[in-house]
Amino acid sequence: MKQSDFLKVVLPFKDKVFRLAKRLLVSTEEAEDATQELYFKLWKNKQKLSEYKNVEAFAMTMTKNYCFDRLKSKQASNLTLIHSNYKEKDTSLDKKVEHNDSVEKVHRLIEDLPEQQKIIIQLRDIEQYSFDEIAKMVDMKPTAIRVALSRARKTIREALIKQHNYGVS
């Protein structure tokens, strides 16, 4: 496989790999390192890529596993998530502050979800993968993914309603 062919295969999902890594790891720097490590591994094994039906799903699975390994390592004992990928122009300051506050609340609620639900909500609601694609990545049945996603969304919805009704942050 030539470099140009490799890039045509793997570059379209680079941003998705980065966003998943950022969701699971500490910071932009950690996510960039994870993305770079994944692409290095893919390049090293570029001759085997044609064996996979869905290279993107394979890459996302590799990213998830790499991030979990990083989180389990001793180096990662002090990692926390910092997530801020929302940017908007031409909005009043109070609307921006209100929106950023809401986005931050949702991100905190996602962080409090069980690990499996956190990954599923990231892959489905943010990355827009199909249930079948997610099933391959996380090694679960699509029906189990639907149940986990439903529970995750319900947990987030109930927490937001509770916060809104009581004014609690």
Short mmCIF file of C-alpha atoms in Angstrom, two decimals:
data_model
loop_
_atom_site.label_atom_id
_atom_site.label_comp_id
_atom_site.label_asym_id
_atom_site.label_seq_id
_atom_site.Cartn_x
_atom_site.Cartn_y
_atom_site.Cartn_z
CA MET A 1 0.00 0.00 0.00
CA LYS A 2 1.39 3.36 -1.04
CA GLN A 3 1.34 6.38 1.22
CA SER A 4 -1.32 8.11 -0.89
CA ASP A 5 -3.59 5.04 -0.72
CA PHE A 6 -3.05 4.80 3.03
CA LEU A 7 -3.97 8.46 3.50
CA LYS A 8 -7.13 8.07 1.40
CA VAL A 9 -8.23 5.22 3.67
CA VAL A 10 -7.37 6.63 7.11
CA LEU A 11 -7.57 10.42 6.91
CA PRO A 12 -11.38 10.69 6.61
CA PHE A 13 -11.88 9.48 10.18
CA LYS A 14 -8.93 11.21 11.86
CA ASP A 15 -11.17 13.78 13.59
CA LYS A 16 -13.45 11.05 14.94
CA VAL A 17 -10.46 9.21 16.38
CA PHE A 18 -9.28 12.43 18.02
CA ARG A 19 -12.72 13.24 19.49
CA LEU A 20 -13.09 9.76 20.97
CA ALA A 21 -9.59 9.97 22.44
CA LYS A 22 -10.35 13.41 23.85
CA ARG A 23 -13.59 12.14 25.40
CA LEU A 24 -11.75 9.30 27.12
CA LEU A 25 -8.47 10.99 28.04
CA VAL A 26 -7.31 14.06 29.85
CA SER A 27 -6.63 16.82 27.47
CA THR A 28 -6.05 17.87 23.92
CA GLU A 29 -2.39 16.90 24.22
CA GLU A 30 -3.22 13.38 25.43
CA ALA A 31 -5.77 12.97 22.64
CA GLU A 32 -3.26 14.18 20.05
CA ASP A 33 -0.71 11.67 21.36
CA ALA A 34 -3.28 8.88 21.19
CA THR A 35 -4.24 9.84 17.64
CA GLN A 36 -0.62 9.97 16.57
CA GLU A 37 0.08 6.60 18.19
CA LEU A 38 -2.91 5.04 16.45
CA TYR A 39 -1.88 6.35 13.03
CA PHE A 40 1.67 5.12 13.62
CA LYS A 41 0.33 1.63 14.39
CA LEU A 42 -1.92 1.73 11.33
CA TRP A 43 1.01 2.78 9.14
CA LYS A 44 3.20 -0.01 10.53
CA ASN A 45 0.50 -2.54 9.64
CA LYS A 46 -0.69 -0.88 6.44
CA GLN A 47 -0.39 -4.10 4.43
CA LYS A 48 -2.95 -5.79 6.71
CA LEU A 49 -5.57 -3.01 6.46
CA SER A 50 -7.16 -4.57 3.39
CA GLU A 51 -8.08 -7.59 5.53
CA TYR A 52 -10.55 -5.50 7.55
CA LYS A 53 -14.07 -4.92 6.28
CA ASN A 54 -14.33 -1.57 8.07
CA VAL A 55 -10.99 0.12 8.75
CA GLU A 56 -12.72 3.00 10.53
CA ALA A 57 -14.40 0.69 13.03
CA PHE A 58 -11.10 -1.09 13.55
CA ALA A 59 -9.35 2.24 14.18
CA MET A 60 -12.01 3.35 16.65
CA THR A 61 -11.67 0.07 18.54
CA MET A 62 -7.90 0.51 18.62
CA THR A 63 -8.35 4.06 19.91
CA LYS A 64 -10.72 2.95 22.66
CA ASN A 65 -8.34 0.20 23.75
CA TYR A 66 -5.31 2.48 23.66
CA CYS A 67 -7.11 5.12 25.73
CA PHE A 68 -8.20 2.54 28.31
CA ASP A 69 -4.62 1.28 28.53
CA ARG A 70 -3.42 4.87 29.08
CA LEU A 71 -6.02 5.44 31.78
CA LYS A 72 -5.01 2.24 33.54
CA SER A 73 -1.30 3.03 33.40
CA LYS A 74 0.51 4.62 36.32
CA GLN A 75 1.32 7.66 34.17
CA ALA A 76 -2.36 8.42 33.89
CA SER A 77 -3.15 8.46 37.59
CA ASN A 78 -3.71 12.21 37.50
CA LEU A 79 -5.78 12.46 34.32
CA THR A 80 -9.09 14.32 34.19
CA LEU A 81 -11.20 15.28 31.24
CA ILE A 82 -11.17 18.80 29.89
CA HIS A 83 -13.53 19.08 26.97
CA SER A 84 -14.29 22.25 25.09
CA ASN A 85 -14.88 21.84 21.39
CA TYR A 86 -17.86 24.16 21.09
CA LYS A 87 -17.34 27.46 19.27
CA GLU A 88 -19.96 29.84 17.93
CA LYS A 89 -19.89 33.34 16.46
CA ASP A 90 -22.41 36.20 16.41
CA THR A 91 -24.16 35.25 19.63
CA SER A 92 -24.74 37.57 22.56
CA LEU A 93 -22.45 37.10 25.53
CA ASP A 94 -25.22 36.01 27.90
CA LYS A 95 -26.40 33.37 25.40
CA LYS A 96 -22.82 32.14 24.99
CA VAL A 97 -22.36 31.87 28.74
CA GLU A 98 -25.70 30.11 29.16
CA HIS A 99 -24.96 27.71 26.31
CA ASN A 100 -21.43 26.98 27.53
CA ASP A 101 -22.81 26.32 31.00
CA SER A 102 -25.35 23.87 29.58
CA VAL A 103 -22.74 22.12 27.44
CA GLU A 104 -20.44 21.89 30.45
CA LYS A 105 -23.23 20.36 32.56
CA VAL A 106 -23.94 17.74 29.90
CA HIS A 107 -20.22 16.90 29.63
CA ARG A 108 -20.01 16.50 33.41
CA LEU A 109 -23.06 14.26 33.39
CA ILE A 110 -21.57 12.16 30.57
CA GLU A 111 -18.36 11.85 32.59
CA ASP A 112 -20.34 10.49 35.54
CA LEU A 113 -21.89 7.73 33.43
CA PRO A 114 -20.55 4.18 33.62
CA GLU A 115 -17.64 3.68 31.19
CA GLN A 116 -19.66 1.57 28.74
CA GLN A 117 -22.49 4.11 28.53
CA LYS A 118 -19.98 6.94 28.15
CA ILE A 119 -18.38 5.27 25.11
CA ILE A 120 -21.71 4.36 23.54
CA ILE A 121 -23.13 7.88 23.87
CA GLN A 122 -19.90 9.30 22.39
CA LEU A 123 -19.95 6.92 19.42
CA ARG A 124 -23.68 7.22 18.71
CA ASP A 125 -24.70 10.78 19.59
CA ILE A 126 -21.47 12.62 18.90
CA GLU A 127 -19.71 10.54 16.25
CA GLN A 128 -22.99 9.39 14.62
CA TYR A 129 -22.02 5.73 14.15
CA SER A 130 -24.73 3.18 13.42
CA PHE A 131 -25.67 0.60 16.03
CA ASP A 132 -24.07 -2.16 13.96
CA GLU A 133 -20.79 -0.23 13.72
CA ILE A 134 -20.80 0.42 17.45
CA ALA A 135 -21.56 -3.25 18.10
CA LYS A 136 -18.38 -4.23 16.27
CA MET A 137 -16.31 -1.63 18.12
CA VAL A 138 -17.45 -2.48 21.64
CA ASP A 139 -18.21 -6.16 21.08
CA MET A 140 -21.86 -5.96 22.12
CA LYS A 141 -25.18 -6.77 20.46
CA PRO A 142 -27.04 -3.82 18.89
CA THR A 143 -29.99 -4.36 21.23
CA ALA A 144 -27.71 -4.10 24.27
CA ILE A 145 -26.26 -0.90 22.82
CA ARG A 146 -29.75 0.55 22.39
CA VAL A 147 -30.56 -0.27 26.01
CA ALA A 148 -27.30 1.24 27.30
CA LEU A 149 -27.80 4.36 25.16
CA SER A 150 -31.37 4.75 26.37
CA ARG A 151 -30.28 4.45 29.99
CA ALA A 152 -27.47 6.96 29.47
CA ARG A 153 -29.78 9.48 27.84
CA LYS A 154 -32.40 8.98 30.56
CA THR A 155 -29.81 9.52 33.30
CA ILE A 156 -28.62 12.74 31.66
CA ARG A 157 -32.17 13.97 30.99
CA GLU A 158 -33.29 13.34 34.59
CA ALA A 159 -30.23 15.07 36.02
CA LEU A 160 -30.76 18.10 33.78
CA ILE A 161 -34.44 18.31 34.71
CA LYS A 162 -33.57 18.03 38.38
CA GLN A 163 -30.93 20.77 38.09
CA HIS A 164 -33.27 23.00 36.12
CA ASN A 165 -36.17 22.56 38.56
CA TYR A 166 -34.06 23.18 41.64
CA GLY A 167 -31.50 25.58 40.23
CA VAL A 168 -28.67 23.35 41.40
CA SER A 169 -25.38 23.33 39.48
#
